[in-house]
Structures are given as structure tokens and as C-alpha cells.
Coordinates of N, CA and C in Angstrom, one line a residue:
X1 N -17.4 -4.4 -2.1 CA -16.9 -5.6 -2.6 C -16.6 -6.6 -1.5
X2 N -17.3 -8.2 -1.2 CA -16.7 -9.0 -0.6 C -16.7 -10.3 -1.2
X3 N -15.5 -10.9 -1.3 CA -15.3 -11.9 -1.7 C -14.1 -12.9 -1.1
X4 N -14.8 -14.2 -1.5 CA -13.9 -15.1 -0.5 C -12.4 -15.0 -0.8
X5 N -11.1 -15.5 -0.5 CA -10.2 -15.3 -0.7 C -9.5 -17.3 -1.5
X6 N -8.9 -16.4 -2.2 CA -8.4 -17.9 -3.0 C -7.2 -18.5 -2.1
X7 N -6.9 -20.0 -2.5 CA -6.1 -20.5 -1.4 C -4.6 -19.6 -1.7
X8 N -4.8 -19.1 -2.7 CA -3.1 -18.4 -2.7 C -3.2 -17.2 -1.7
X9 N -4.2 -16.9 -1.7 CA -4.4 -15.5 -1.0 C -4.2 -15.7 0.5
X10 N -5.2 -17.0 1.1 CA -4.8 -17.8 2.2 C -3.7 -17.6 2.4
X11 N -3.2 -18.8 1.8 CA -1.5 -18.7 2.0 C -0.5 -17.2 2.1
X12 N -0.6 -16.5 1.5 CA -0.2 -15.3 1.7 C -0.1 -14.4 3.0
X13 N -1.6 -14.3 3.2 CA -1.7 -13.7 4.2 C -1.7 -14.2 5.4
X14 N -1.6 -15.7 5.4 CA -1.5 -16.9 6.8 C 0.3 -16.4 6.9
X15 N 1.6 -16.2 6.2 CA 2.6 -16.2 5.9 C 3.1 -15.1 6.5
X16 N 2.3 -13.8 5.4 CA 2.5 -12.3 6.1 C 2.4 -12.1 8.1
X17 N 1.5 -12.8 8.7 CA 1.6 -12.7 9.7 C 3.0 -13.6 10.4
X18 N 3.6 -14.4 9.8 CA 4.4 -14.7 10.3 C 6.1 -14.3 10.1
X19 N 6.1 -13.4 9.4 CA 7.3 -12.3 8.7 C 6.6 -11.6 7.4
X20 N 7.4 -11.1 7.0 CA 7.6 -9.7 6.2 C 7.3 -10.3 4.2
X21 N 5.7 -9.8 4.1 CA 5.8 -10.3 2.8 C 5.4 -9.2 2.3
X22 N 6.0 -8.2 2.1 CA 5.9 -6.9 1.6 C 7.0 -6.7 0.9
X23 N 7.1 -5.3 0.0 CA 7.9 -4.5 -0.5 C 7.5 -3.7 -1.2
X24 N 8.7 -2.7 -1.3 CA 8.9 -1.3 -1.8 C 9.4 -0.6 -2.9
X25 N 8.7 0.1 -3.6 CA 9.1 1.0 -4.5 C 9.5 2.4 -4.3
X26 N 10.7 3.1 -4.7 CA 10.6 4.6 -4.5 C 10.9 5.4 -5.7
X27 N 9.8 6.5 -6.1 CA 9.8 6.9 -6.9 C 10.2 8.5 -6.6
X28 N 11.3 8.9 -7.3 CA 11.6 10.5 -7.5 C 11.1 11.7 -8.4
X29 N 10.5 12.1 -7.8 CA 9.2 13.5 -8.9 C 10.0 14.7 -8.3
X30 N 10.6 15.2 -9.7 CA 10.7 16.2 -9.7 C 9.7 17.5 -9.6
X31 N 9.4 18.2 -9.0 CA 8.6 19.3 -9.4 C 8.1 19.4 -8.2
X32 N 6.6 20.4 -8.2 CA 5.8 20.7 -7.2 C 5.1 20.0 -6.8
X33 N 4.7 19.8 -5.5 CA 3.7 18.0 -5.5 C 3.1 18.4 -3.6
X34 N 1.7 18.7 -3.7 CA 1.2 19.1 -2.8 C 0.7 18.1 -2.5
X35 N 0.6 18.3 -0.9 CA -0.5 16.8 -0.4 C -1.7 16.8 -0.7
X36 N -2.3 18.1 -1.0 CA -3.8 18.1 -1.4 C -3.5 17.1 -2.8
X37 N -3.2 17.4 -4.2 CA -2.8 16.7 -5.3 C -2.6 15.3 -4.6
X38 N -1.8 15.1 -4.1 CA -1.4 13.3 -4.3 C -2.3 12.9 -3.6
X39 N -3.1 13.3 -2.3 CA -4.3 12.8 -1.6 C -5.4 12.3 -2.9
X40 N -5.3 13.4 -3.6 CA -6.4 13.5 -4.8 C -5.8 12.2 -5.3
X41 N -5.0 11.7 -6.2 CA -4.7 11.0 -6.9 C -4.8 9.8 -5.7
X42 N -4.4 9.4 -4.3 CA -4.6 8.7 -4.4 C -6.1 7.9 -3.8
X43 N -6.8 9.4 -3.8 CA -8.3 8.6 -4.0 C -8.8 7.8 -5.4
X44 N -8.0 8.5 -6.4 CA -8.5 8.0 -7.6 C -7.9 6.3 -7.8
X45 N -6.7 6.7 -7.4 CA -6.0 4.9 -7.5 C -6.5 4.0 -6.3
X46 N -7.5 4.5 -5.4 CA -8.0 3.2 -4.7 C -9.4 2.8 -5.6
X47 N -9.8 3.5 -5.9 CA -11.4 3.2 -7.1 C -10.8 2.4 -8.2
X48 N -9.5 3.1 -9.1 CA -9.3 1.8 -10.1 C -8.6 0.7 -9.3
X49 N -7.8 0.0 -8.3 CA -7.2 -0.5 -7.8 C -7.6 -0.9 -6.2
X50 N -8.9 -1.8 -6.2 CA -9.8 -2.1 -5.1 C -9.4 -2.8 -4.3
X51 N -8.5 -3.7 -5.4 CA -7.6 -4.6 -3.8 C -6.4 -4.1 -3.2
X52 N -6.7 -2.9 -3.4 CA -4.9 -2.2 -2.3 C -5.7 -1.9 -1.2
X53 N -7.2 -1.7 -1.1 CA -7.4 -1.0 -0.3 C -8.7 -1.9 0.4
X54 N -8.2 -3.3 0.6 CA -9.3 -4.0 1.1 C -8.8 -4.5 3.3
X55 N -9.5 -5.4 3.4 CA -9.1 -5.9 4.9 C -9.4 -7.4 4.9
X56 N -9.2 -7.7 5.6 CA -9.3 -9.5 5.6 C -10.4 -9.6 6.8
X57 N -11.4 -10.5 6.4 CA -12.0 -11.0 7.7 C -12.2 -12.4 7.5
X58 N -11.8 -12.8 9.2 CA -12.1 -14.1 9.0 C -13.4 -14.6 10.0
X59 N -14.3 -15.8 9.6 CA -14.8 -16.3 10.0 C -14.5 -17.5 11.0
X60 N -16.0 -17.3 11.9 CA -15.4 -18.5 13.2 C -15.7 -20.0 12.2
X61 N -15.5 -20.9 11.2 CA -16.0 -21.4 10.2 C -14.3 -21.8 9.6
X62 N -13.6 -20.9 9.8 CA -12.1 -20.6 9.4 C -12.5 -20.2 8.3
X63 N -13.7 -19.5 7.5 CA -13.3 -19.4 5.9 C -13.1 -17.4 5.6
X64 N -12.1 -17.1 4.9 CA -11.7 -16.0 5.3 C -12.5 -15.2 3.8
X65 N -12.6 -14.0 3.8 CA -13.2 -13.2 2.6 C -12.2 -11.6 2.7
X66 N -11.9 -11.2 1.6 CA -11.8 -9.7 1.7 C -12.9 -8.7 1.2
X67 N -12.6 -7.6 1.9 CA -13.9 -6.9 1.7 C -13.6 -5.3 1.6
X68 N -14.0 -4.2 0.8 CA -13.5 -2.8 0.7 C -14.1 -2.1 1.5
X69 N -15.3 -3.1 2.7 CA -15.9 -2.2 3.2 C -15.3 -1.8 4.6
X70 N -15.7 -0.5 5.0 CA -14.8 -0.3 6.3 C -13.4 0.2 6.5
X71 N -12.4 -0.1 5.3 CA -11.0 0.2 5.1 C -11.0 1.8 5.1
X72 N -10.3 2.1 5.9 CA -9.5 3.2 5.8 C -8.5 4.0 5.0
X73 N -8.4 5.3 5.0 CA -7.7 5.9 3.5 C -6.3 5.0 3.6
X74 N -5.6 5.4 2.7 CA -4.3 4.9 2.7 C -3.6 6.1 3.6
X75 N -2.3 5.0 4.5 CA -1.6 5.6 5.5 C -0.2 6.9 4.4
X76 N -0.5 7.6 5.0 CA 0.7 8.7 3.9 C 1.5 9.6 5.1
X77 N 2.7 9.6 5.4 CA 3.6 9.9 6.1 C 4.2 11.1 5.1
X78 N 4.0 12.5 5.8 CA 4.6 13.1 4.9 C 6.0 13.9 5.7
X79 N 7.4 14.0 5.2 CA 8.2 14.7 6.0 C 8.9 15.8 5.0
X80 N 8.5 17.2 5.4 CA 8.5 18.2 4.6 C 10.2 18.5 5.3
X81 N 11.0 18.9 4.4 CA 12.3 19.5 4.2 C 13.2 18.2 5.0
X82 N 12.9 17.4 4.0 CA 14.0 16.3 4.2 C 15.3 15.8 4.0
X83 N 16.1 15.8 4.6 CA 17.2 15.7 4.1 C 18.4 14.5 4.3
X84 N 18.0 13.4 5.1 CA 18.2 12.1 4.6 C 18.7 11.6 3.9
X85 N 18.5 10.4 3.9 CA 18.8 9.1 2.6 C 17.5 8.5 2.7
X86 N 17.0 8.2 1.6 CA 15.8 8.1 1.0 C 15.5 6.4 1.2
X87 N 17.0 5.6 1.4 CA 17.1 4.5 1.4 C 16.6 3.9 3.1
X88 N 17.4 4.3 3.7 CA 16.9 4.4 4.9 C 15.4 4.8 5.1
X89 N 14.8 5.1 4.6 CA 13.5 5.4 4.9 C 12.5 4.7 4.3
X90 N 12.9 4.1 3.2 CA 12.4 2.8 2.5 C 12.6 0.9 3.7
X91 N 13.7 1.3 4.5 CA 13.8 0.6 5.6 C 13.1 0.5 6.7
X92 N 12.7 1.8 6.9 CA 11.5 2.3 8.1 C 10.3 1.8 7.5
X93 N 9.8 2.2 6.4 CA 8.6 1.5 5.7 C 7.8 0.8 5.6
X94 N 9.3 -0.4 5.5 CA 8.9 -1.8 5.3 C 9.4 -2.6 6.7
X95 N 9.5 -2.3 7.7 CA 9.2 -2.8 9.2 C 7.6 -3.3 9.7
X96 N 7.2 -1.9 9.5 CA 5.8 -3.0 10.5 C 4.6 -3.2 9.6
X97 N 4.1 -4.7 10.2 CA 3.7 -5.3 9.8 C 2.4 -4.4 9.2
X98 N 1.3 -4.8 8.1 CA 0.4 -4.7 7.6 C -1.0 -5.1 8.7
X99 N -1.5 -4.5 9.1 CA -2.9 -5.2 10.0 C -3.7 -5.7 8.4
X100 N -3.7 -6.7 8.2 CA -4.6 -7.4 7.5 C -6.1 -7.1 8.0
X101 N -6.1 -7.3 8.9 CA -7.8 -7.2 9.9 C -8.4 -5.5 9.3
X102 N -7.4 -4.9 9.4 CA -7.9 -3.3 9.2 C -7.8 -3.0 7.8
X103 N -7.1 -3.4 7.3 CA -6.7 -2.4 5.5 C -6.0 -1.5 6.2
X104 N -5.7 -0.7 4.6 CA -5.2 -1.1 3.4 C -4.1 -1.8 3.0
X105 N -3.8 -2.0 2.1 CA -2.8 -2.9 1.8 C -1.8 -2.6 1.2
X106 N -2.1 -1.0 0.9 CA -0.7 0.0 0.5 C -0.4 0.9 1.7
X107 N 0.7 1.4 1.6 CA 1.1 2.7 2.7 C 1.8 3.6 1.8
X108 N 2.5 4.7 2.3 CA 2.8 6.1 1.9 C 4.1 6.5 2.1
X109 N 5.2 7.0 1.7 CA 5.6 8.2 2.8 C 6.4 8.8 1.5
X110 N 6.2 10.3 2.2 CA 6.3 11.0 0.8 C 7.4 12.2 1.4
X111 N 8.8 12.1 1.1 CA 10.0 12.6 1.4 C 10.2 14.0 0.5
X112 N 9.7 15.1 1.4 CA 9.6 16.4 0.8 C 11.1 17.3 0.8
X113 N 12.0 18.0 -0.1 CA 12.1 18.9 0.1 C 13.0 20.1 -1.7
X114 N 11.8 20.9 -1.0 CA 12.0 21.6 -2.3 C 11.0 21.2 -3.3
X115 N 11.8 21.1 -4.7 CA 11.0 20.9 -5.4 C 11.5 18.8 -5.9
X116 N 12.6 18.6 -4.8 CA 12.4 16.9 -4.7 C 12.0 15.7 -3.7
X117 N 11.1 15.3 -4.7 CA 9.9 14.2 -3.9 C 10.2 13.3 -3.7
X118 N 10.7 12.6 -2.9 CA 10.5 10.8 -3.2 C 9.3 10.4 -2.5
X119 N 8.6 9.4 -3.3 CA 7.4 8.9 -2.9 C 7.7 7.4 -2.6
X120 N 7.3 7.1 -1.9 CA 8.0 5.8 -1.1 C 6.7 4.7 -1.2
X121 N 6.3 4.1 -1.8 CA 5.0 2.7 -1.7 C 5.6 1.5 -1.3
X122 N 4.9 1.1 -0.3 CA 4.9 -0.2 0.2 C 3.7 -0.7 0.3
X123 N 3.8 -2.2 -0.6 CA 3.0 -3.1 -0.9 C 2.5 -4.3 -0.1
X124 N 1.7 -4.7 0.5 CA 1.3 -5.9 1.0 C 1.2 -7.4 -0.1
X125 N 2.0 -8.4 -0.2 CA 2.4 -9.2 -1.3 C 0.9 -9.8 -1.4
X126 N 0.4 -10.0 -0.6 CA -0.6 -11.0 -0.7 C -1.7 -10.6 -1.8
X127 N -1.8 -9.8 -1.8 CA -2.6 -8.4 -3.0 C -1.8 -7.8 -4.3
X128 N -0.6 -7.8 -4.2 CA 0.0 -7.3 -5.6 C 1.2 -8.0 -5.4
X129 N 1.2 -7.9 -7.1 CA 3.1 -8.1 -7.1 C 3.6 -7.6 -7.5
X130 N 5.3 -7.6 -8.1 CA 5.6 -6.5 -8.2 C 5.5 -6.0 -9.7
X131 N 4.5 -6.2 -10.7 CA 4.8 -5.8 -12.2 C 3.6 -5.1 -11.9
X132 N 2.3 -5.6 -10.7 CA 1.0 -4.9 -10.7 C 1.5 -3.7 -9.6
X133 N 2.8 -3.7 -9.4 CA 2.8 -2.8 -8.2 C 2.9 -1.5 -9.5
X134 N 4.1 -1.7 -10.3 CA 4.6 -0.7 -11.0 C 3.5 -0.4 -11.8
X135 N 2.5 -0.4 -12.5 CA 1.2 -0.3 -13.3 C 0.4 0.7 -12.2
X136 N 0.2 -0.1 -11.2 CA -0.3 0.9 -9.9 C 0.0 2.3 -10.0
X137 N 1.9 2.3 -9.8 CA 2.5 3.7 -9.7 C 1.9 4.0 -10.9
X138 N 1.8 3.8 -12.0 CA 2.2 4.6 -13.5 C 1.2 5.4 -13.2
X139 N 0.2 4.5 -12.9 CA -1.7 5.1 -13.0 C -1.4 5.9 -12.1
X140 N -0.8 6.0 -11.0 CA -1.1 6.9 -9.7 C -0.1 8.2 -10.1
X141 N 1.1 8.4 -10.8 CA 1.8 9.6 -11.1 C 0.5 10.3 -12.6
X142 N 0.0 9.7 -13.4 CA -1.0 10.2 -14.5 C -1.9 11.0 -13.6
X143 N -2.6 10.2 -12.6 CA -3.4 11.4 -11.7 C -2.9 11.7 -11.0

């Protein structure tokens, strides 16, 4: 998929380079939750969900397009026997910046220990908000 980008999307991502247009959800799963499984699931949520996992290019022209081609899996940080604050690490998350140029436009980190998970998503605004973020999650805990 490539397609031009609408002026809100412009604006978005002309914005994101200039501070922090991101944010975070953390979700607590009880149970057993292997990286193979959630890798699985979240190949399936970048197929229904094409713009989490797109890149920006721009033209010498100034006219910009996103495109799915080329993007890389989603970034997933995994830290097995965790024992932290889950909060704090939702802080870590949402620090650096998104490379627009590269994709994706989601990231990962998935706070292991035992059989409790926090799964941590950070969103790039320019691409979701936050009611499409939570629809995202639902679909992505089903697979």
C-alpha cells in the first residue's frame, strides 16, 4: 500500500518531529504468554491494522506518501522476571522519538514475570488515536 498522506496526517507528523505526539497503553494478562504467541498475534494485527505498520516518505516535490512497503516488524522489548513498576517503564517507552522515515508506528515492551504480563503499546498519534488504539489492543489480546 502507498498512498499520499492527508493534510492532517502532514500536520501530525511535521509536529511529531518536533516533540512527543505519542502515547501509551498498558495492559495486564494474567496467564502464560510466550513470545512465540504474541509475535504470532502480532503478525496478525499488522495485516488487519496496515497503518501501524507503515513509514513516511517524502518527496524532493515536498509531497509526502505512506507506504507498508519496506517497514520492519514491530519493535518488542521483552524483560523476563520483572520486578519494577510497570509505570516507570511506560515512561521509558514513550521517550524516543518514532523514526517516521523507517516504520512502524507501534512499539512493544512486554514486562514478564511469572505468570504476570504487562504489555506496554506505544502509539505514534499521527496514525491512531486513542479509541482506534484500544480496538487495536482488543483485536491483538483475541489473537
Amino acid at each position: 500500500m502507498k498512498r499520499e498522506t492527508s493534510a492532517y496526517e502532514r500536520v501530525m507528523f511535521h509536529y511529531s518531529n518536533k516533540g512527543p505526539m505519542f502515547f501509551a497503553f498498558r495492559m495486564n494478562i494474567h496467564g502464560e504468554l510466550t513470545e512465540q504467541a504474541l509475535r504470532s498475534a502480532l503478525g496478525k494485527i499488522r495485516t488487519k491494522y496496515p497503518l501501524s505498520a507503515v513509514r513516511v516518505e517524502k518527496l524532493a516535490d515536498k509531497r509526502q506518501f505512506i507506504t507498508t512497503d519496506d517497514v520492519p516488524e514491530y519493535p518488542l522489548v521483552i524483560k523476563n522476571n520483572f520486578s519494577g513498576l510497570w509505570s516507570d517503564e511506560v515512561i521509558s517507552a514513550l521517550q524516543p522519538p518514532f523514526e517516521n522515515e523507517k516504520g512502524p508506528m507501534v512499539r512493544f515492551v512486554l514486562l514478564k514475570n511469572g505468570l504476570n504480563n504487562d504489555l506496554i503499546a506505544v502509539f505514534q498519534h499521527a496514525v491512531v488515536d486513542g479509541v482506534g488504539a484500544l480496538i487495536f489492543l482488543e483485536d491483538l489480546v483475541t489473537f
